[in-house]
Coordinates of C-alpha atoms and ligand atoms in Angstrom, one line a residue:
M2 CA 0.0 0.0 0.0
R3 CA 0.9 3.7 -0.3
V4 CA 0.9 4.9 3.3
L5 CA 1.0 8.5 4.5
V6 CA 2.6 8.7 7.9
T7 CA 1.9 11.9 9.8
G8 CA 4.4 12.6 12.6
G9 CA 6.7 10.0 10.8
A10 CA 9.9 11.7 12.0
G11 CA 8.9 11.1 15.7
Y12 CA 10.0 8.3 18.0
I13 CA 7.3 5.7 17.1
G14 CA 6.7 7.0 13.6
S15 CA 10.4 6.5 12.6
H16 CA 10.4 2.9 13.8
T17 CA 7.1 2.3 12.0
L18 CA 8.5 3.6 8.7
L19 CA 11.2 0.9 8.7
E20 CA 8.7 -1.8 9.4
L21 CA 6.3 -0.6 6.7
M22 CA 9.1 -0.4 4.2
A23 CA 10.4 -3.9 5.2
Q24 CA 6.9 -5.2 4.3
G25 CA 7.0 -3.5 0.8
H26 CA 4.8 -0.5 1.6
A27 CA 5.6 2.9 0.0
V28 CA 5.8 5.7 2.6
C29 CA 5.4 9.4 2.7
V30 CA 5.9 11.6 5.8
L31 CA 4.2 14.7 6.9
D32 CA 5.8 16.3 9.9
N33 CA 6.3 19.9 11.2
Y34 CA 9.3 18.9 13.3
A35 CA 7.7 20.3 16.4
N36 CA 9.3 17.4 18.3
A37 CA 11.7 15.9 15.8
T38 CA 14.6 16.7 13.5
P39 CA 14.9 16.0 9.7
E40 CA 18.1 14.0 10.6
V41 CA 15.7 11.1 11.6
L42 CA 14.5 10.7 8.0
N43 CA 18.2 10.7 6.7
R44 CA 18.8 7.8 9.1
V45 CA 15.6 5.9 8.1
R46 CA 16.6 6.3 4.4
A47 CA 20.1 5.0 5.1
L48 CA 18.8 2.0 7.2
S49 CA 16.2 1.0 4.7
N50 CA 18.0 1.9 1.5
G51 CA 14.6 3.1 0.4
T52 CA 12.6 6.1 -0.6
V53 CA 10.9 8.2 2.0
A54 CA 8.9 11.1 0.4
D55 CA 8.5 13.9 2.9
Y56 CA 6.5 17.1 3.4
T57 CA 7.3 19.7 6.1
G58 CA 4.2 21.2 7.5
D59 CA 1.3 21.0 9.9
V60 CA -1.4 18.4 9.9
R61 CA -3.9 21.1 10.4
D62 CA -2.9 22.7 7.0
A63 CA -5.7 21.8 4.6
A64 CA -4.0 23.1 1.5
L65 CA -0.8 21.1 2.3
L66 CA -2.9 18.0 3.0
D67 CA -4.6 18.3 -0.3
Q68 CA -1.2 18.7 -2.0
V69 CA 0.1 15.5 -0.3
M70 CA -3.1 13.6 -1.1
T71 CA -3.0 14.6 -4.8
T72 CA 0.7 14.0 -5.2
F73 CA 1.3 10.9 -3.1
R74 CA -2.2 9.3 -3.4
P75 CA -2.2 7.3 -0.2
D76 CA -4.2 4.2 0.2
A77 CA -4.0 4.6 4.0
V78 CA -2.9 7.0 6.6
V79 CA -1.0 6.3 9.9
H80 CA -1.7 9.2 12.1
F81 CA 1.0 9.8 14.7
A82 CA 1.3 13.6 14.6
G83 CA 0.3 15.1 17.9
L84 CA 1.4 16.6 21.2
K85 CA 2.0 14.0 24.0
A86 CA 3.2 15.6 27.2
V87 CA 0.7 15.0 29.9
G88 CA 1.9 17.8 32.2
E89 CA 2.1 20.3 29.5
S90 CA -1.4 19.5 28.3
A91 CA -2.8 20.9 31.6
K92 CA -1.0 24.1 31.0
K93 CA -1.8 24.4 27.3
P94 CA -5.2 22.7 26.8
L95 CA -6.2 24.6 23.7
A96 CA -2.9 23.8 21.9
Y97 CA -3.6 20.1 22.7
Y98 CA -7.2 20.2 21.5
D99 CA -6.2 22.1 18.4
V100 CA -3.3 19.8 17.3
N101 CA -4.7 16.4 18.5
V102 CA -8.4 16.9 17.8
C103 CA -8.6 19.6 15.1
G104 CA -5.6 18.0 13.5
T105 CA -7.5 14.7 13.2
V106 CA -10.6 16.4 11.8
A107 CA -8.5 18.3 9.2
L108 CA -6.8 15.0 8.2
L109 CA -10.1 13.1 7.9
Q110 CA -11.6 16.0 5.8
A111 CA -8.6 15.9 3.5
M112 CA -9.0 12.1 3.2
D113 CA -12.7 12.5 2.4
R114 CA -11.8 15.0 -0.4
A115 CA -9.2 12.5 -1.8
G116 CA -11.4 9.4 -1.3
C117 CA -8.8 7.8 1.1
R118 CA -10.7 5.4 3.4
R119 CA -8.2 3.8 5.8
I120 CA -6.6 5.3 8.9
I121 CA -4.6 3.9 11.8
F122 CA -4.6 6.2 14.9
S123 CA -2.1 6.5 17.8
S124 CA -4.2 6.4 20.9
S125 CA -3.1 5.7 24.4
A126 CA -4.0 3.4 27.3
T127 CA -4.4 6.7 29.2
V128 CA -7.9 6.9 27.8
Y129 CA -9.0 4.3 30.4
G130 CA -8.1 6.4 33.5
E131 CA -8.4 5.0 37.0
P132 CA -8.9 1.2 36.7
V133 CA -12.3 -0.4 37.4
Y134 CA -10.6 -3.8 36.8
M135 CA -7.1 -4.9 35.7
P136 CA -5.8 -5.8 33.1
Y137 CA -7.7 -3.3 31.0
D138 CA -9.5 -4.7 28.0
E139 CA -10.9 -2.6 25.2
D140 CA -14.4 -2.6 26.8
H141 CA -13.1 -1.0 30.1
P142 CA -14.8 2.3 30.7
T143 CA -12.9 5.3 29.4
N144 CA -12.4 8.2 31.8
P145 CA -9.1 10.0 31.1
T146 CA -7.6 12.0 33.9
S147 CA -5.6 14.5 31.8
V148 CA -6.2 16.9 29.0
Y149 CA -3.9 14.9 26.8
G150 CA -6.1 11.8 27.5
Q151 CA -9.3 13.7 26.8
T152 CA -7.9 14.8 23.4
K153 CA -7.1 11.2 22.5
L154 CA -10.5 10.0 23.5
A155 CA -12.2 12.9 21.6
A156 CA -10.1 11.9 18.5
E157 CA -11.2 8.2 18.9
R158 CA -14.8 9.3 19.0
I159 CA -14.5 11.4 15.9
L160 CA -12.8 8.5 14.0
T161 CA -15.6 6.1 15.2
D162 CA -18.3 8.5 13.9
W163 CA -16.4 9.0 10.6
A164 CA -16.2 5.3 10.1
G165 CA -19.9 5.0 11.1
A166 CA -20.9 7.5 8.5
N167 CA -18.8 5.9 5.7
P168 CA -19.6 2.2 5.1
D169 CA -16.4 1.7 3.1
A170 CA -14.1 3.3 5.8
A171 CA -11.8 1.6 8.3
A172 CA -10.4 3.3 11.4
V173 CA -8.0 1.2 13.5
I174 CA -7.4 2.8 16.9
L175 CA -4.3 1.5 18.7
R176 CA -4.1 2.2 22.4
Y177 CA -0.4 2.0 23.2
F178 CA 0.8 1.1 26.7
N179 CA 4.3 2.3 27.5
P180 CA 6.6 2.3 24.4
V181 CA 10.3 2.0 25.2
G182 CA 13.5 0.7 23.4
A183 CA 15.1 1.5 20.1
H184 CA 15.9 0.0 16.7
H185 CA 18.5 -2.8 16.9
S186 CA 20.8 -0.7 14.7
A187 CA 21.1 1.9 17.5
R188 CA 20.8 4.6 14.8
I189 CA 17.2 5.6 15.6
G190 CA 15.6 5.9 19.1
E191 CA 13.9 8.2 21.5
D192 CA 15.4 11.7 21.7
P193 CA 13.5 13.9 24.1
Q194 CA 14.0 17.6 23.4
D195 CA 13.6 18.6 27.0
I196 CA 14.2 17.0 30.4
P197 CA 12.6 13.5 29.9
G198 CA 9.2 13.2 31.7
N199 CA 9.1 9.4 31.0
L200 CA 10.9 6.8 33.0
M201 CA 13.0 5.0 30.4
P202 CA 14.6 8.0 28.7
F203 CA 15.4 9.5 32.1
I204 CA 17.1 6.3 33.3
A205 CA 19.1 6.2 30.0
Q206 CA 20.3 9.8 30.5
V207 CA 21.4 9.0 34.1
A208 CA 23.2 5.9 32.7
V209 CA 25.1 8.0 30.1
G210 CA 26.0 10.7 32.7
K211 CA 23.7 13.5 31.6
R212 CA 21.7 13.4 34.8
D213 CA 22.8 12.6 38.3
A214 CA 20.0 10.4 39.6
L215 CA 16.5 9.1 38.8
T216 CA 13.8 10.3 41.1
I217 CA 11.4 7.5 41.9
Y218 CA 7.9 8.9 42.3
G219 CA 6.2 7.0 45.1
D220 CA 7.1 3.8 47.0
D221 CA 3.8 3.4 48.8
Y222 CA 1.6 2.1 46.0
D223 CA -0.3 -1.2 46.5
T224 CA 2.2 -3.1 44.4
P225 CA 4.8 -5.8 45.3
D226 CA 7.6 -3.2 45.8
G227 CA 5.5 -0.1 46.3
T228 CA 6.5 1.5 43.0
G229 CA 4.3 2.0 40.0
L230 CA 3.7 -0.9 37.6
R231 CA 3.5 -0.4 33.8
D232 CA 3.1 -2.5 30.7
Y233 CA 6.3 -1.6 28.8
I234 CA 6.3 -2.5 25.1
H235 CA 9.3 -2.5 22.7
V236 CA 8.9 0.2 20.1
V237 CA 9.7 -2.3 17.3
D238 CA 6.8 -4.5 18.5
L239 CA 4.6 -1.4 18.5
A240 CA 5.8 -0.5 15.0
R241 CA 4.8 -4.0 13.8
A242 CA 1.4 -3.6 15.3
H243 CA 0.8 -0.8 12.8
V244 CA 1.7 -3.1 9.9
A245 CA -0.8 -5.6 11.3
A246 CA -3.4 -2.8 11.7
L247 CA -3.0 -1.8 8.0
N248 CA -3.5 -5.4 6.9
H249 CA -6.7 -5.4 9.1
A250 CA -7.9 -2.1 7.5
A251 CA -7.3 -3.5 4.1
C252 CA -10.0 -6.2 4.6
N253 CA -12.3 -4.8 7.2
T254 CA -14.5 -1.7 7.6
G255 CA -15.7 0.2 10.7
A256 CA -13.8 1.4 13.7
R257 CA -12.1 -0.9 16.1
A258 CA -9.8 -0.3 19.1
F259 CA -6.9 -2.5 20.1
N260 CA -4.7 -2.5 23.2
I261 CA -1.1 -2.7 22.2
G262 CA 0.9 -4.0 25.2
T263 CA 2.7 -7.2 26.3
G264 CA 0.2 -8.2 29.0
Q265 CA 2.9 -8.1 31.6
S266 CA 3.9 -5.3 33.9
H267 CA 7.1 -4.2 35.6
S268 CA 7.8 -1.8 38.5
V269 CA 10.0 1.2 38.5
R270 CA 12.5 -0.7 40.5
D271 CA 12.4 -3.7 38.0
M272 CA 13.2 -1.2 35.3
V273 CA 16.1 0.3 37.1
A274 CA 17.5 -3.2 37.8
A275 CA 17.0 -4.3 34.2
F276 CA 18.8 -1.1 32.9
S277 CA 21.7 -1.7 35.3
R278 CA 22.1 -5.2 33.8
A279 CA 22.1 -3.7 30.3
C280 CA 24.6 -0.9 30.9
G281 CA 26.8 -2.8 33.5
G282 CA 26.6 0.0 36.1
D283 CA 24.5 1.3 38.9
I284 CA 21.7 3.7 38.3
P285 CA 21.6 6.2 41.2
V286 CA 18.1 6.8 42.5
R287 CA 16.4 9.1 45.0
Q288 CA 13.0 8.5 46.4
A289 CA 10.3 11.1 46.2
G290 CA 6.5 11.2 46.8
R291 CA 3.9 10.2 44.2
R292 CA 3.7 12.2 41.0
T293 CA 0.3 14.0 40.7
G294 CA -2.0 12.1 38.4
D295 CA -0.1 8.8 38.4
I296 CA -2.0 5.6 39.0
A297 CA -0.5 2.5 40.7
A298 CA -0.6 0.0 37.9
M299 CA -1.5 -0.3 34.2
Q300 CA -1.5 -3.5 32.3
A301 CA -3.0 -4.5 28.9
D302 CA -5.2 -7.4 28.1
A303 CA -3.8 -7.6 24.5
S304 CA -5.8 -10.7 23.5
R305 CA -8.0 -8.9 21.0
A306 CA -4.9 -7.7 19.0
K307 CA -3.6 -11.3 19.0
R308 CA -7.0 -12.7 17.9
E309 CA -8.0 -10.1 15.3
L310 CA -4.8 -8.6 14.1
G311 CA -2.6 -11.7 14.5
W312 CA -0.2 -9.5 16.4
T313 CA 1.7 -10.2 19.6
A314 CA 4.8 -8.7 21.3
T315 CA 7.9 -10.7 20.9
H316 CA 10.6 -8.6 22.6
S317 CA 11.6 -9.1 26.3
L318 CA 12.3 -6.6 29.0
D319 CA 16.1 -7.1 28.5
D320 CA 15.6 -6.4 24.7
M321 CA 14.0 -3.1 25.7
T322 CA 16.7 -2.0 28.1
A323 CA 19.6 -3.3 25.9
S324 CA 18.4 -1.5 22.8
T325 CA 17.8 1.7 24.8
W326 CA 21.3 1.6 26.2
A327 CA 22.8 0.8 22.7
W328 CA 21.0 3.8 21.2
Q329 CA 21.8 6.2 24.1
S330 CA 25.4 5.2 24.5
A331 CA 26.1 5.5 20.7
N332 CA 24.1 8.8 20.6
P333 CA 24.6 10.6 23.9
D334 CA 23.2 13.8 22.3
G335 CA 20.5 12.0 20.4
Y336 CA 20.2 13.0 16.8
G337 CA 22.7 15.8 17.6
T338 CA 25.4 13.1 17.7
P339 CA 27.1 12.7 14.3
D340 CA 25.9 9.4 12.7
Ligands
NAD430 P1 6.8 12.2 19.0 O1 6.7 13.5 19.6 O2 8.2 11.6 18.9 O3 6.2 12.1 17.5 C1 5.1 13.0 17.1 C2 5.5 13.6 15.8 O4 4.5 14.5 15.4 C3 6.8 14.4 15.9 O5 7.7 14.1 14.9 C4 6.3 15.9 15.8 O6 7.3 16.7 15.2 C5 5.1 15.7 14.9 N1 4.0 16.7 15.1 C6 3.6 17.3 16.2 N2 2.7 18.2 16.0 C7 2.5 18.2 14.6 C8 1.7 18.9 13.8 N3 0.8 19.9 14.2 N4 1.7 18.7 12.4 C9 2.6 17.8 12.0 N5 3.4 17.1 12.7 C10 3.4 17.3 14.1 O7 5.9 11.2 19.8 P2 5.8 9.6 19.8 O8 6.2 9.1 21.1 O9 6.4 9.1 18.5 O10 4.2 9.5 19.7 C11 3.5 9.3 18.5 C12 2.0 9.3 18.7 O11 1.7 8.3 19.7 C13 1.5 10.6 19.4 O12 0.2 10.9 18.8 C14 1.4 10.2 20.8 O13 0.4 11.0 21.5 C15 1.0 8.8 20.8 N6 1.4 8.0 22.0 C16 2.7 8.0 22.4 C17 3.0 7.3 23.6 C18 4.4 7.4 24.2 O14 4.6 7.1 25.3 N7 5.4 7.7 23.4 C19 2.0 6.6 24.3 C20 0.7 6.6 23.8 C21 0.4 7.3 22.6
UFG431 N1 8.5 7.4 37.0 C1 9.5 7.7 38.0 N2 10.4 8.7 37.7 C2 10.5 9.4 36.5 C3 9.5 9.1 35.5 C4 8.6 8.1 35.8 O1 9.4 7.1 39.0 O2 11.4 10.2 36.4 C5 7.5 6.4 37.2 C6 6.1 6.9 37.2 O3 5.7 7.4 38.4 C7 5.3 5.6 36.7 C8 6.3 4.9 35.8 O4 7.6 5.5 36.1 O5 5.1 4.8 37.8 C9 6.1 5.2 34.3 O6 6.0 6.6 34.1 P1 6.1 7.2 32.6 O7 6.1 8.7 32.8 O8 7.3 6.7 31.9 O9 4.8 6.7 31.9 P2 3.3 6.9 32.2 O10 2.7 5.5 32.5 O11 3.1 7.9 33.3 O12 2.7 7.6 30.9 C10 3.0 7.0 29.6 C11 3.0 8.2 28.6 C12 1.6 8.6 28.4 C13 0.7 7.5 28.1 C14 0.8 6.4 29.1 C15 0.0 5.2 28.7 O13 3.8 9.3 29.0 O14 1.5 9.6 27.4 O15 2.2 6.0 29.3 O16 0.3 4.9 27.4 F1 -0.6 7.9 28.0

């Protein structure tokens, strides 16, 4: 298929480009580089030895979208472009609604004008909110606790209504759990522009000497070691879920949500220990109170994705930490490090 990838220069998008090309799909990226650098695409091209068409611009730009649709003529869109910082979303709610919700509407309108009928959407496990039961399955009530989560849920509803109104349309909603890790080449990976808010990139920066210690938020949760439990998923497994979702969208219509996780969970202390194994050194930690808005545990029931997409995660926790360390140690300044 010909696949337009919005936000394709980002962390998950760049890994997905490689998996799409490996399966013979033609790709085109639309990214405004709000949270990425064009160097990413140079590395994707070098790794794949393939063609990556690209447009620089905003997913809310209708004229640009029409130009991309007319020139590239996508059979499907994978929609990553968006803002993702939970804390920032409370301070800049309108920016988050504008990019994440209005951006999705603008994209669907452009797809309608071009007659493109398949979309894969990056949603998040955060749409579930405080657990009513665990693991979460896709029928768990949705009650996001952040503005970011609300924007993802709003976009999901818009996609569902769009698919409902167009009998030939397919919208596959992927609810990611906690993506971590990097490509085995160590040439693409996660490169936070600011102080990392997420656990794994923060640990990686401590390990490489850019930060002095990891702050562990909370040790009094109702979990085996008192720290938060999450379902960490290797970014390459996540990227492959998009290929499976495209295959699904090629032969199904309607909207369908899928959890994309491993079905296992690990504590903050498990992650620190696993990273120490990977890098062969200690990760200094300091203990602090709980982070506002955090919940004790999140774990996927990923059985629907296995059953209906034929997708399942294959990478282990050690694969996740080893690939993160390989990327971080080879690129201490992320994409600012010469390739
Ligand atoms: P990322 O920030 O690395 O990638 C997003 C990309 O979108 C970036 O390249 C950025 O420059 C681009 N972008 C942002 N605003 C844009 C706009 N208005 N127009 C065009 N491009 C724009 O983030 P990621 O971790 O790769 O996440 C990709 C998607 O997955 C996001 O929608 C995010 O909300 C979602 N998601 C991420 C996680 C996670 O933990 N990383 C978890 C669940 C869901
Ligand atoms: N944590 C620390 N110290 C840190 C960072 C995190 O102890 O410096 C802890 C958190 O308290 C939590 C765990 O590590 O227990 C994971 O935290 P992350 O910030 O890495 O991930 P979250 O589960 O909070 O959120 C992530 C994404 C969200 C997404 C959610 C579910 O940031 O966008 O996963 O997909 F919605």
